[in-house]
mmCIF file of C-alpha atoms in Angstrom:
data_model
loop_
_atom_site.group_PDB
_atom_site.id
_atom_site.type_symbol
_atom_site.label_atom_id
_atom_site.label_comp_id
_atom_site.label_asym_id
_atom_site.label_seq_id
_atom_site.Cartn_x
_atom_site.Cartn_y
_atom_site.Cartn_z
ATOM 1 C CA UNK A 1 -24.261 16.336 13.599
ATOM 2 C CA UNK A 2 -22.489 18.153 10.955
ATOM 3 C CA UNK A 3 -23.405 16.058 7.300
ATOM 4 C CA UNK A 4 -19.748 15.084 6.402
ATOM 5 C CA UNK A 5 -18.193 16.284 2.707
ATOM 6 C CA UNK A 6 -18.423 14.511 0.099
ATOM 7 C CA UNK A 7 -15.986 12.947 -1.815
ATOM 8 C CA UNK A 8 -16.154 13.060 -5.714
ATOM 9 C CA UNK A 9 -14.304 10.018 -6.838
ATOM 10 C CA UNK A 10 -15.195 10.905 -10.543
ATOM 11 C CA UNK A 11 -13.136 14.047 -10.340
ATOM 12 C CA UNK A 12 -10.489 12.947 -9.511
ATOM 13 C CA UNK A 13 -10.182 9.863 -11.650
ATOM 14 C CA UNK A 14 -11.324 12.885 -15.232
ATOM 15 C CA UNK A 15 -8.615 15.008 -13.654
ATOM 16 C CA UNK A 16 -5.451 14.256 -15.698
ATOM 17 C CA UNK A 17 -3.629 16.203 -13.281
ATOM 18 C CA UNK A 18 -4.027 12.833 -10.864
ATOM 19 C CA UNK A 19 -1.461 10.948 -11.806
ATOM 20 C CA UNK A 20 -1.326 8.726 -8.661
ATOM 21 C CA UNK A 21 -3.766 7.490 -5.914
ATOM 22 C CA UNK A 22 -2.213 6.001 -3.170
ATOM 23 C CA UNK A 23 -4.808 3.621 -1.132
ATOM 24 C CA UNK A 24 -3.686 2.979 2.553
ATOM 25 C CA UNK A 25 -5.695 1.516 5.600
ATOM 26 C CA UNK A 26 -5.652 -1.232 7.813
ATOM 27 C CA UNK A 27 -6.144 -5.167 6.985
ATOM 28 C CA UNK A 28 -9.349 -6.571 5.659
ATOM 29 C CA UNK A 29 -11.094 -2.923 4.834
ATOM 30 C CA UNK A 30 -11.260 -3.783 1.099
ATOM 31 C CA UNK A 31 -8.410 -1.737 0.558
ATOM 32 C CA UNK A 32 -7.512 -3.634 -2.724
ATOM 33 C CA UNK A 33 -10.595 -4.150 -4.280
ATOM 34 C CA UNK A 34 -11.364 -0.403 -3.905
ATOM 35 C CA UNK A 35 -8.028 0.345 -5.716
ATOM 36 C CA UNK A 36 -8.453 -2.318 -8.256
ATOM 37 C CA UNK A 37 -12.508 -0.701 -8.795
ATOM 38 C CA UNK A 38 -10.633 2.879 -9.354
ATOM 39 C CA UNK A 39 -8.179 1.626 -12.051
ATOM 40 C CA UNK A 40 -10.880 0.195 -13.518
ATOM 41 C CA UNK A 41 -13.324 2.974 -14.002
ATOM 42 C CA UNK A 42 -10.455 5.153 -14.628
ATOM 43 C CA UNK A 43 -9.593 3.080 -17.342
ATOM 44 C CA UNK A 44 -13.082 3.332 -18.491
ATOM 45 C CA UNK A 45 -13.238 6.434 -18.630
ATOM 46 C CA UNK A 46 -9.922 6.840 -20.869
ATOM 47 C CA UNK A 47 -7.134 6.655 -18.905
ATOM 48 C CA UNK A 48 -4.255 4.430 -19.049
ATOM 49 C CA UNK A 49 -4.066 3.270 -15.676
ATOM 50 C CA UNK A 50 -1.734 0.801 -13.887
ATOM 51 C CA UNK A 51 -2.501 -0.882 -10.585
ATOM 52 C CA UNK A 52 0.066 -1.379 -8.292
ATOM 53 C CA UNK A 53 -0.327 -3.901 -5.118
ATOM 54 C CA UNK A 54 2.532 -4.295 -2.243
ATOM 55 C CA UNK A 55 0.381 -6.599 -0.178
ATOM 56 C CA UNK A 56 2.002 -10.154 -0.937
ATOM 57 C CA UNK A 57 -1.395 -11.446 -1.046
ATOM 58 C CA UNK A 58 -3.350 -12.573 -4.228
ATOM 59 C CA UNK A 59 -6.500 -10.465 -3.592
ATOM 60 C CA UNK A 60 -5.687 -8.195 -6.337
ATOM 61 C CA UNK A 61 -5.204 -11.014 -8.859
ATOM 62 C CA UNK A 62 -8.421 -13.014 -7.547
ATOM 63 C CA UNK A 63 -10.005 -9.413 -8.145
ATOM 64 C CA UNK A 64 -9.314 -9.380 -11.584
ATOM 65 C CA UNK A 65 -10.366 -13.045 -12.028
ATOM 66 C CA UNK A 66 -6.563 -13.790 -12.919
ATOM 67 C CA UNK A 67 -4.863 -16.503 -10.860
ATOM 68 C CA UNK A 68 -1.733 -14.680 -10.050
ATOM 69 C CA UNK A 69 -0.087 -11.208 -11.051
ATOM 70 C CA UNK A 70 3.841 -10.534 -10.944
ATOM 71 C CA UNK A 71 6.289 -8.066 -10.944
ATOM 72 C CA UNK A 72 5.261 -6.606 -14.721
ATOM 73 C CA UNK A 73 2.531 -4.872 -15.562
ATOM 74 C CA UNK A 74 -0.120 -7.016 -17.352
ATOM 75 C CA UNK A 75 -2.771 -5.774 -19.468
ATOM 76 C CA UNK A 76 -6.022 -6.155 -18.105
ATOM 77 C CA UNK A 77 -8.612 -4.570 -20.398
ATOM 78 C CA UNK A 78 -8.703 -2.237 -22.927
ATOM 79 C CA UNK A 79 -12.017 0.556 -23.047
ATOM 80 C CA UNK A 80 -13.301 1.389 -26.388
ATOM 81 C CA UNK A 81 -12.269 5.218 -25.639
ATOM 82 C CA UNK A 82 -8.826 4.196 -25.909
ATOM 83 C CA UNK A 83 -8.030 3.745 -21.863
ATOM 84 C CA UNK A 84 -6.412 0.853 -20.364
ATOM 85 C CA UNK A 85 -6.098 -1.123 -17.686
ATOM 86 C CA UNK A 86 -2.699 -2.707 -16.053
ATOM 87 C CA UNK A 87 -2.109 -4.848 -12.946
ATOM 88 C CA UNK A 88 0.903 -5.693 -10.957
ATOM 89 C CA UNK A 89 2.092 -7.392 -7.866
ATOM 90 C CA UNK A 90 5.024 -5.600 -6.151
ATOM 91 C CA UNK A 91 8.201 -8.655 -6.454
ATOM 92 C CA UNK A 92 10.266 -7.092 -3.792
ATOM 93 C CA UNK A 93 13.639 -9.298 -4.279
ATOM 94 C CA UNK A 94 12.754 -8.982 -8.230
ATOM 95 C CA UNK A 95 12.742 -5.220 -7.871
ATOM 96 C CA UNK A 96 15.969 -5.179 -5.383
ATOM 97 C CA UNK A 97 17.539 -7.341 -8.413
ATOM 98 C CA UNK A 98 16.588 -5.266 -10.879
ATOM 99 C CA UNK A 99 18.147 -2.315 -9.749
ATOM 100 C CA UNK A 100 21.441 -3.669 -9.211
ATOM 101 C CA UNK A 101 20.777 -4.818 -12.920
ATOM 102 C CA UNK A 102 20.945 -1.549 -13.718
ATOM 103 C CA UNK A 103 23.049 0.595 -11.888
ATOM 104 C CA UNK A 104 25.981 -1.844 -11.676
ATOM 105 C CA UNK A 105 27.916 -3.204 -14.892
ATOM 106 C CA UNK A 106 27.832 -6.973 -15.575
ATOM 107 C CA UNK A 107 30.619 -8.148 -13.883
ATOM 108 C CA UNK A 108 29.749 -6.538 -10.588
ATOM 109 C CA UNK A 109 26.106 -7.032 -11.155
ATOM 110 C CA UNK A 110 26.490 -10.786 -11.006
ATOM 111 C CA UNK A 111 28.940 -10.908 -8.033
ATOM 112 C CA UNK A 112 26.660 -8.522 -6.362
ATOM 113 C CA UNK A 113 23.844 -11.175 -6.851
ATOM 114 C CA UNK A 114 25.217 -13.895 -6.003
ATOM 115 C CA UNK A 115 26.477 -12.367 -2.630
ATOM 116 C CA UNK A 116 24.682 -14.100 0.341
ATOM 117 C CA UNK A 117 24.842 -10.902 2.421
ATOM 118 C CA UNK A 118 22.886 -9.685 -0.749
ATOM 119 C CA UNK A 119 20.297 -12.294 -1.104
ATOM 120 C CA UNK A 120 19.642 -11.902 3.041
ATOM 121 C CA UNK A 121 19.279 -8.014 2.681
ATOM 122 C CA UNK A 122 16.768 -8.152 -0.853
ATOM 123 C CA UNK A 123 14.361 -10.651 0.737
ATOM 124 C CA UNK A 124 14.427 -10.761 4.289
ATOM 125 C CA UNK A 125 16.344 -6.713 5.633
ATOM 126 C CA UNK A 126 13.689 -4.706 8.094
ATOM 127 C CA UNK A 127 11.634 -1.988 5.762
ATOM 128 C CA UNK A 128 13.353 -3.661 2.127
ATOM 129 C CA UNK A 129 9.572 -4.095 0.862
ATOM 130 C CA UNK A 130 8.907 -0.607 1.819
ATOM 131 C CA UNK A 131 11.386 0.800 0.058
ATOM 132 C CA UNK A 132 10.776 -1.250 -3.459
ATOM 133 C CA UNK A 133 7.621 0.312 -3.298
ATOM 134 C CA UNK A 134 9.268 3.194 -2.834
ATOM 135 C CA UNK A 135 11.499 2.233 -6.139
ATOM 136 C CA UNK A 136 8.769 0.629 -7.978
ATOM 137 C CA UNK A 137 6.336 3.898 -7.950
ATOM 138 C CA UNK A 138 9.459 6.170 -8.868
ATOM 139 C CA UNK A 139 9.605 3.103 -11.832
ATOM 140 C CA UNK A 140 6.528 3.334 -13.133
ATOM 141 C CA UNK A 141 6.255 7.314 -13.028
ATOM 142 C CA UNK A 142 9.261 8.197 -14.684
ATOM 143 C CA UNK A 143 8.456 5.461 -17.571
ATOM 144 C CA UNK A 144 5.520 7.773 -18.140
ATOM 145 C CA UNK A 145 3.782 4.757 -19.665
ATOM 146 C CA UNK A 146 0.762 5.286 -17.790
ATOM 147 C CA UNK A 147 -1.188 8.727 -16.845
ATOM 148 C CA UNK A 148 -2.373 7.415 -13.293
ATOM 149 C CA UNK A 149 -1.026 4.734 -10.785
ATOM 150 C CA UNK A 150 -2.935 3.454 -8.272
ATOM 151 C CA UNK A 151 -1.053 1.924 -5.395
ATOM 152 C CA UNK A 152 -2.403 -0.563 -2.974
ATOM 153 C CA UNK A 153 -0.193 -0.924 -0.011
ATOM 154 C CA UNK A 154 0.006 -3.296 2.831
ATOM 155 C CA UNK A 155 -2.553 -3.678 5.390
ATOM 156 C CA UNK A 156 -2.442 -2.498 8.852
ATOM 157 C CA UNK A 157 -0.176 0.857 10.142
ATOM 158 C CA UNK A 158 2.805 -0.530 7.883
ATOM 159 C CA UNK A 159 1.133 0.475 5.087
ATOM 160 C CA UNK A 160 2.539 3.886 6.091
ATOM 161 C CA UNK A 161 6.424 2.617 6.495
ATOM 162 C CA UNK A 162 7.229 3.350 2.826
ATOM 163 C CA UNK A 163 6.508 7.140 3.752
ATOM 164 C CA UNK A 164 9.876 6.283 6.749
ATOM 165 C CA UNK A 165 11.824 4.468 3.383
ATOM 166 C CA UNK A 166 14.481 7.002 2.860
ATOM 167 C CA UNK A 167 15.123 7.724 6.474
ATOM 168 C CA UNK A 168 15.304 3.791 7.339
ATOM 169 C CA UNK A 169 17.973 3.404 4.248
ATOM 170 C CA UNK A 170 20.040 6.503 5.238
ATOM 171 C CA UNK A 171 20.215 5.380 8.720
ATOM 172 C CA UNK A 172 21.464 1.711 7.184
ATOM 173 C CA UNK A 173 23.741 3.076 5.152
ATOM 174 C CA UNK A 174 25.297 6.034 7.537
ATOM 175 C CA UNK A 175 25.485 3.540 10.293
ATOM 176 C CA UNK A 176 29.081 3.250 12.092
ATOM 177 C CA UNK A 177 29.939 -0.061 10.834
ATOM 178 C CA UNK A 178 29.243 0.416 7.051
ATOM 179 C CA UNK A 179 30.828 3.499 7.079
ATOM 180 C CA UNK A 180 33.863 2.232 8.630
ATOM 181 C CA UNK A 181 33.770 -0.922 5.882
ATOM 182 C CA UNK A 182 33.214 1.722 2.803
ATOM 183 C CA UNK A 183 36.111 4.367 3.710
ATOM 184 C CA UNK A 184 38.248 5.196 0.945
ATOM 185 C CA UNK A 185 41.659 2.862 0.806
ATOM 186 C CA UNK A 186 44.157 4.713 2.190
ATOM 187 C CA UNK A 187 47.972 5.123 0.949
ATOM 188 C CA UNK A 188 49.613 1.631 0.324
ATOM 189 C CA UNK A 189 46.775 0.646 -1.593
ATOM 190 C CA UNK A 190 44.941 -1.278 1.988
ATOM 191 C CA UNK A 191 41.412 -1.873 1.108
ATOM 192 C CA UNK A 192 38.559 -0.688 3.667
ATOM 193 C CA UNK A 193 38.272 -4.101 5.079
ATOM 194 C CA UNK A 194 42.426 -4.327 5.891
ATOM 195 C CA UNK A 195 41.814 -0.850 7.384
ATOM 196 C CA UNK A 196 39.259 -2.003 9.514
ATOM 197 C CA UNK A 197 41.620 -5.477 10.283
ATOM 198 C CA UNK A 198 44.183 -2.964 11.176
ATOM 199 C CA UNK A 199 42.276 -0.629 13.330
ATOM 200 C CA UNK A 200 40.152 -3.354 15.011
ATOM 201 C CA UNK A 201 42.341 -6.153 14.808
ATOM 202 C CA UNK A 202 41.095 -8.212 17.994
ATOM 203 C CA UNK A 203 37.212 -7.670 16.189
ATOM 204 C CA UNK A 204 38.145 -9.060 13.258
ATOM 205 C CA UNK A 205 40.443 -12.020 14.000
ATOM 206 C CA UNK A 206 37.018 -13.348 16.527
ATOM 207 C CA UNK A 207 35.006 -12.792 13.760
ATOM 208 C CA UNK A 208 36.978 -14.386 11.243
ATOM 209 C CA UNK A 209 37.342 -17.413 13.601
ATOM 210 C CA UNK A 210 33.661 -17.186 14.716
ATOM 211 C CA UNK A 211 32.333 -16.527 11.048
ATOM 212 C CA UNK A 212 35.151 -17.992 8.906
ATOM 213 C CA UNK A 213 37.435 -16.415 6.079
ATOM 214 C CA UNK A 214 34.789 -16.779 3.347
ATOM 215 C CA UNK A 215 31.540 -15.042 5.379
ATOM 216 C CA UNK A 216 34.336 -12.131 6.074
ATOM 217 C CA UNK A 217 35.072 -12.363 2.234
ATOM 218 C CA UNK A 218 31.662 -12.492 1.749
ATOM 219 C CA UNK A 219 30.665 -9.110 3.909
ATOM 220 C CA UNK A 220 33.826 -7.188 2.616
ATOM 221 C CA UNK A 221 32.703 -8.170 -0.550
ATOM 222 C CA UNK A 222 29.092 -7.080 -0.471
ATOM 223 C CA UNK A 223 29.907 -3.776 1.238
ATOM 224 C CA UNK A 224 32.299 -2.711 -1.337
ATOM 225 C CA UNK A 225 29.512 -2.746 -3.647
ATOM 226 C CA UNK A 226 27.660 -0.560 -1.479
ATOM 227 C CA UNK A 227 28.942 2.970 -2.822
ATOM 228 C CA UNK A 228 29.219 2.373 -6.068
ATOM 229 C CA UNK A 229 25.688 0.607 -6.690
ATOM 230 C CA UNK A 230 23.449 1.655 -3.417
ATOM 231 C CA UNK A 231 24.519 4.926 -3.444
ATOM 232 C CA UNK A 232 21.590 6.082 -5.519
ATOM 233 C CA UNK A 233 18.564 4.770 -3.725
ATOM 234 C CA UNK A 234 18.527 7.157 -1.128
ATOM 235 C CA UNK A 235 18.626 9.941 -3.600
ATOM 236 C CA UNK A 236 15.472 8.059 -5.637
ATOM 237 C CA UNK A 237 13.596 7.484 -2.512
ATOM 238 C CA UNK A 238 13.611 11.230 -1.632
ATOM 239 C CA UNK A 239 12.057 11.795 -5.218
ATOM 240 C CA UNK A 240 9.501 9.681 -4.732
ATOM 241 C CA UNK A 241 8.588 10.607 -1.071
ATOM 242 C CA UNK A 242 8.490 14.170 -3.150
ATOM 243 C CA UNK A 243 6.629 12.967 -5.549
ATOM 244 C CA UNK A 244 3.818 11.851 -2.814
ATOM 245 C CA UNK A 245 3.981 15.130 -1.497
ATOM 246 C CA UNK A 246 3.192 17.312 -5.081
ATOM 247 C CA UNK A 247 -0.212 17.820 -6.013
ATOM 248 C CA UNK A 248 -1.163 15.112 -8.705
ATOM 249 C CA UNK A 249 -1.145 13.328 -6.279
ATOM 250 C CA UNK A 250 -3.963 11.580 -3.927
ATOM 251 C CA UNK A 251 -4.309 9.536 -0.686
ATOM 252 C CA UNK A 252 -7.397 7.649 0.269
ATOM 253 C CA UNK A 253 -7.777 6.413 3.691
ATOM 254 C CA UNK A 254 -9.896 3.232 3.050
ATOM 255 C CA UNK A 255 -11.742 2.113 6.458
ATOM 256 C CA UNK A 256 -14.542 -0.330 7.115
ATOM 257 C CA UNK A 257 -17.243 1.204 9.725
ATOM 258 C CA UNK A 258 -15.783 -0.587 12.694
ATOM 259 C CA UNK A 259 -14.440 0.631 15.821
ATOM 260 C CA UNK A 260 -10.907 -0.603 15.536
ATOM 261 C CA UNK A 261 -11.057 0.193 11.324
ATOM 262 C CA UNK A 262 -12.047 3.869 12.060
ATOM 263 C CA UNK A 263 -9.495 4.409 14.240
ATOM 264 C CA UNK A 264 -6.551 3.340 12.249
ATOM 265 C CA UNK A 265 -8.134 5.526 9.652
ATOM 266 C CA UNK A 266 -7.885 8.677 11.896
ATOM 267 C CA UNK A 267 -4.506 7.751 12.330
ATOM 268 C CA UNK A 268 -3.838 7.681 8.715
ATOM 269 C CA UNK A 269 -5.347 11.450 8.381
ATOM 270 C CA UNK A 270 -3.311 12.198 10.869
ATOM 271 C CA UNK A 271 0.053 11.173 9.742
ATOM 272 C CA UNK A 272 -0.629 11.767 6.316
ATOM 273 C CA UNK A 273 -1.663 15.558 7.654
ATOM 274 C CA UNK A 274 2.033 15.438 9.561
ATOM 275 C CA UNK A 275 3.599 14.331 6.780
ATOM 276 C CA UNK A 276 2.166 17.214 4.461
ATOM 277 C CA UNK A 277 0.550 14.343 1.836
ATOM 278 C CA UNK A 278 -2.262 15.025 -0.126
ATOM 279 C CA UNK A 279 -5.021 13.382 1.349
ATOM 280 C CA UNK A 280 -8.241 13.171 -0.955
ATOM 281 C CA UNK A 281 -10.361 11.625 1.769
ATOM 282 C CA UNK A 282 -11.713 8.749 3.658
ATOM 283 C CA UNK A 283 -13.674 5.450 1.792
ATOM 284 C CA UNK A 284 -16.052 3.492 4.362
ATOM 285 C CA UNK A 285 -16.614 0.421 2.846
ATOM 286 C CA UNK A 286 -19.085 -2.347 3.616
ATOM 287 C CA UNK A 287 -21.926 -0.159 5.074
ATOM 288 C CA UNK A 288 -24.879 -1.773 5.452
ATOM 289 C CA UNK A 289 -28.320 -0.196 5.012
ATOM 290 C CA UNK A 290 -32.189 -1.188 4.550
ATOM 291 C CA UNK A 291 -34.318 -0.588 2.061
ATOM 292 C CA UNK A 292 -36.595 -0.481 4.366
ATOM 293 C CA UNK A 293 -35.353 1.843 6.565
ATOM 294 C CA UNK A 294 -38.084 3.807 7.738
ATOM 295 C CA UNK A 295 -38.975 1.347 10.097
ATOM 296 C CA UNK A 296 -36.813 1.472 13.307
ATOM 297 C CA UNK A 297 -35.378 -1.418 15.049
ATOM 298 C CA UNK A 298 -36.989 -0.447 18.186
ATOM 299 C CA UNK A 299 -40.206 -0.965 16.087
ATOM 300 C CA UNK A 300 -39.334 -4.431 14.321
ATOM 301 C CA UNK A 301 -38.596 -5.841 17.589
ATOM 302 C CA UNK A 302 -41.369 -4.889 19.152
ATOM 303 C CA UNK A 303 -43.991 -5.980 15.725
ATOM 304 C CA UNK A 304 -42.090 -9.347 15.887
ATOM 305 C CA UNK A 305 -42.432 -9.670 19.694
ATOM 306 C CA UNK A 306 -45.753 -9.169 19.544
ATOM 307 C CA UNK A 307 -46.285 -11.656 16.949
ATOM 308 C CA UNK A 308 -44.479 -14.124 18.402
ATOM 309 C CA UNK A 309 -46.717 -13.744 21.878
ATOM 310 C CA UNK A 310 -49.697 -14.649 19.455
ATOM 311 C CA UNK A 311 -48.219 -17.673 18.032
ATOM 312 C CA UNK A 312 -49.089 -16.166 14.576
ATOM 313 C CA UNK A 313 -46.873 -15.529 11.448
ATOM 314 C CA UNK A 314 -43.268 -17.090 12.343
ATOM 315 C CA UNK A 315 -41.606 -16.066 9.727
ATOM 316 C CA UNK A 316 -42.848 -12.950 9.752
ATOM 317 C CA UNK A 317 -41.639 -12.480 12.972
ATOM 318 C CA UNK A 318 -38.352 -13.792 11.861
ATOM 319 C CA UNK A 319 -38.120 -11.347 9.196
ATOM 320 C CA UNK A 320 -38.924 -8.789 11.446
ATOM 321 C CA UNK A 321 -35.614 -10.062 13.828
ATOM 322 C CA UNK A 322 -34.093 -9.959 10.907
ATOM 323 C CA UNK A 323 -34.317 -6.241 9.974
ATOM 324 C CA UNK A 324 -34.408 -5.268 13.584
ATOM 325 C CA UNK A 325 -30.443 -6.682 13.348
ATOM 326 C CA UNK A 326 -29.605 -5.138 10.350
ATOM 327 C CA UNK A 327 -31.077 -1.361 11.825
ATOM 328 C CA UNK A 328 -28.951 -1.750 14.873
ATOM 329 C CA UNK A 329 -25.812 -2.663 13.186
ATOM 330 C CA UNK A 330 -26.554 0.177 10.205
ATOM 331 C CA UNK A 331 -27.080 2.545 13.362
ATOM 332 C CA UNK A 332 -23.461 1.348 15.069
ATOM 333 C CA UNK A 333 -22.097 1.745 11.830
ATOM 334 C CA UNK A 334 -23.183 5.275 11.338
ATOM 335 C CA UNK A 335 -22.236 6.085 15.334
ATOM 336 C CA UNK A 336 -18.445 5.350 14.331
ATOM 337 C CA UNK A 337 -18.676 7.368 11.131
ATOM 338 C CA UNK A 338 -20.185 10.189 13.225
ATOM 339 C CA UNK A 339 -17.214 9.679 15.675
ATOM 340 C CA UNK A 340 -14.722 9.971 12.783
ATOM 341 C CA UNK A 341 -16.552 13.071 10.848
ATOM 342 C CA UNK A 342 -16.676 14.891 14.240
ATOM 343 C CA UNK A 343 -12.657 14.704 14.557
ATOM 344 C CA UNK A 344 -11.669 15.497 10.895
ATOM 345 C CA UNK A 345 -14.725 17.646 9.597
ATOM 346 C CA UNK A 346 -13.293 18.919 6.669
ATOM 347 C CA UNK A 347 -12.133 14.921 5.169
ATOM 348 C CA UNK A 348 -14.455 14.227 2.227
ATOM 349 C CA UNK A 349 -16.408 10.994 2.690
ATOM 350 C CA UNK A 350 -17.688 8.583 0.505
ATOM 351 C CA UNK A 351 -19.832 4.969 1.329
ATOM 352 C CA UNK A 352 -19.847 2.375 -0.422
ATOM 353 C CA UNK A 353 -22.748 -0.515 0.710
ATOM 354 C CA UNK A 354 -21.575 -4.116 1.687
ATOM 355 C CA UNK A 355 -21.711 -6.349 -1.120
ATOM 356 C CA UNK A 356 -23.649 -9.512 -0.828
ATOM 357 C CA UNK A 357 -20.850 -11.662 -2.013
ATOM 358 C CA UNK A 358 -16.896 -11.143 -2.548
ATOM 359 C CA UNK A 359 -16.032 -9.409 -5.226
ATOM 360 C CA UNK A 360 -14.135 -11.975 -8.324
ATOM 361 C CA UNK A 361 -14.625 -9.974 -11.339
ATOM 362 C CA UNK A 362 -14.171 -7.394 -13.499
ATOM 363 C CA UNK A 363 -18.725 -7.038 -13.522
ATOM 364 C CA UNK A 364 -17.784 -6.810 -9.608
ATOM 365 C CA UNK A 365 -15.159 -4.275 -9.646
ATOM 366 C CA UNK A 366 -16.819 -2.543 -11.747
ATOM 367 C CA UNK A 367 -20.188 -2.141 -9.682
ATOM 368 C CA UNK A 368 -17.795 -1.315 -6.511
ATOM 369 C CA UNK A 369 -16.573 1.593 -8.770
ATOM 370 C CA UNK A 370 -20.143 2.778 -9.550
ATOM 371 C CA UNK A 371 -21.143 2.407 -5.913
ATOM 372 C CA UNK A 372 -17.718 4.770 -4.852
ATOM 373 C CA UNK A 373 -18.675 7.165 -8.066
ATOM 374 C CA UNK A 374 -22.341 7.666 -6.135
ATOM 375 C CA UNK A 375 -21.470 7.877 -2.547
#
């Protein structure tokens, strides 16, 4: 068995040149904590570091030992080497709103917002909390506020959809129907809408009488809007998704050393390998080792069987069990990294041993990161 690379986390936290780590994996890995653990000892070691979740979950907050986090970045600590620490929880409709905010003057901005086509598409649309995330990282790097951003995405294979962003919105916004609802006014001064009435007429009178007049008003309303203000975010998505792709910056494929965990994470490689990102490596989290590992499971068992025939030393025995357990579950554990290091030899690896309680604290986070610094 080939001994798998290792993977410096230190380096490239001290290399300034890093200016974003992008943490991806599937549900329940520790995927947060480990990206809450590197802004931490990032900032601790000088750098001004924001840390950006998209899962709609709290674990990032509880993390920090803060009972919620929002859509601006909150100072979290300050190191006495001048780095800092910021925290954020991705507000998807907040950023949608935002954006409008800012690419639409006041007037429109308002009617915009108050659309209810609007308020369906920035909270509820198919791939819309993608592609904030998509917006919010392009945010926070062009602010140049902060010299790395860590980014936490969603659990499970979604966690990837942000990378599909762009393509998802162009699709949206080339489709047939919006096309047809945005075309230039043509001579007489007909909007898009009476164009389509014209051309579709039959369509449009069974909507209307399905719908009514004001949903119609409603749509034509909200797609007018679509040129003027949208027309941008396919342009900034593409910027980001290059931004992924450049060299400051890192993916790390966080995994716990299950069956099921590993093999999302060899997905992961994978796409991020077909999608030409950057990937740094591969974080096994939770792995559980001995201190007493010399002796072999196949050894406890048999001392605490042999015990037990005697009637002597129970809890002895027990501990024996005990260990036994631990050794054959440290042994799967290793069988599934072995699995993983076979198929992607050159991914470096680092371990980071399972925690005897959930981490709730910045003493905790900060132990993870020592743990990841020394795998």
């Amino acid at each position: 068995m080939k001994k798998p690379v290792r993977l410096d986390i230190d380096a490239i936290l001290d290399d300034r040149g890093t200016r974003i780590i992008v943490c991806c994996g599937a549900g329940g890995v520790g995927k947060t904590t480990t990206a809450a653990a590197l802004g931490l000892r990032a900032a601790e070691r000088g750098r001004c570091a924001v840390v950006l979740t998209v899962d709609p979950a709290r674990r990032l907050a509880q993390s920090m030992g803060l009972s919620e986090l929002d859509n601006t970045p909150r100072l979290i600590r300050e190191s006495d080497d001048g780095g800092q620490l910021f925290a954020m929880m991705l507000d998807m409709k907040r950023t949608f709103d935002e954006i409008i905010e800012a690419h639409a003057d006041p007037e429109r901005a308002a009617q915009i917002l108050s659309n209810p086509f609007y308020q369906s598409l920035s909270s509820s649309f198919s791939g819309t909390q993608e592609y904030m995330a998509m917006e919010k990282l392009g945010q926070l790097r062009r602010s140049d506020e902060w010299d790395l951003i860590v980014v936490d995405t969603p659990p499970s294979r979604s966690a990837l959809d942000f990378l599909d962003a762009p393509e998802r919105l162009g699709r949206f916004l080339d489709g047939r129907f919006i096309r047809l609802l945005t075309a230039p006014a043509k001579a007489g001064g007909r909007s898009a809408f009476k164009l389509l009435n014209a051309g579709f007429g039959l369509m449009a009178g069974a909507l209307t009488k399905l719908l009514g007049a004001q949903v119609i008003k409603d749509l034509q309303t909200f797609v007018s809007a679509l040129d003027a203000v949208f027309g941008g975010f396919r342009q900034r998505a593409e910027l980001t998704y290059q931004l992924l792709q450049a060299p400051g910056t890192a993916f790390l494929v966080v995994a716990a050393p299950e069956r099921d965990a590993m093999r999302e994470a060899s997905y992961f490689v994978e796409r991020l390998a077909e999608e030409r990102m950057p990937l740094a490596g591969l974080v096994v989290n939770r792995v559980h080792t001995s201190p007493a590992a010399a002796l072999s499971a196949a050894r406890s068992a048999a001392a605490a069987e042999d015990l037990e025939s005697k009637g002597e030393h129970e809890l002895t025995a027990a501990v024996l069990r005990l260990h036994a357990g631990r050794m054959q579950l440290a042994a799967r554990e290793n069988r599934e990294r072995e699995h993983f290091v076979t198929a992607h030899p050159t991914v470096p690896v680092a371990k980071v041993r399972a925690m005897s309680e959930d981490v709730h604290d910045l003493t905790g986070l900060r132990q993870i990161g020592e743990l990841l610094a020394s795998a």
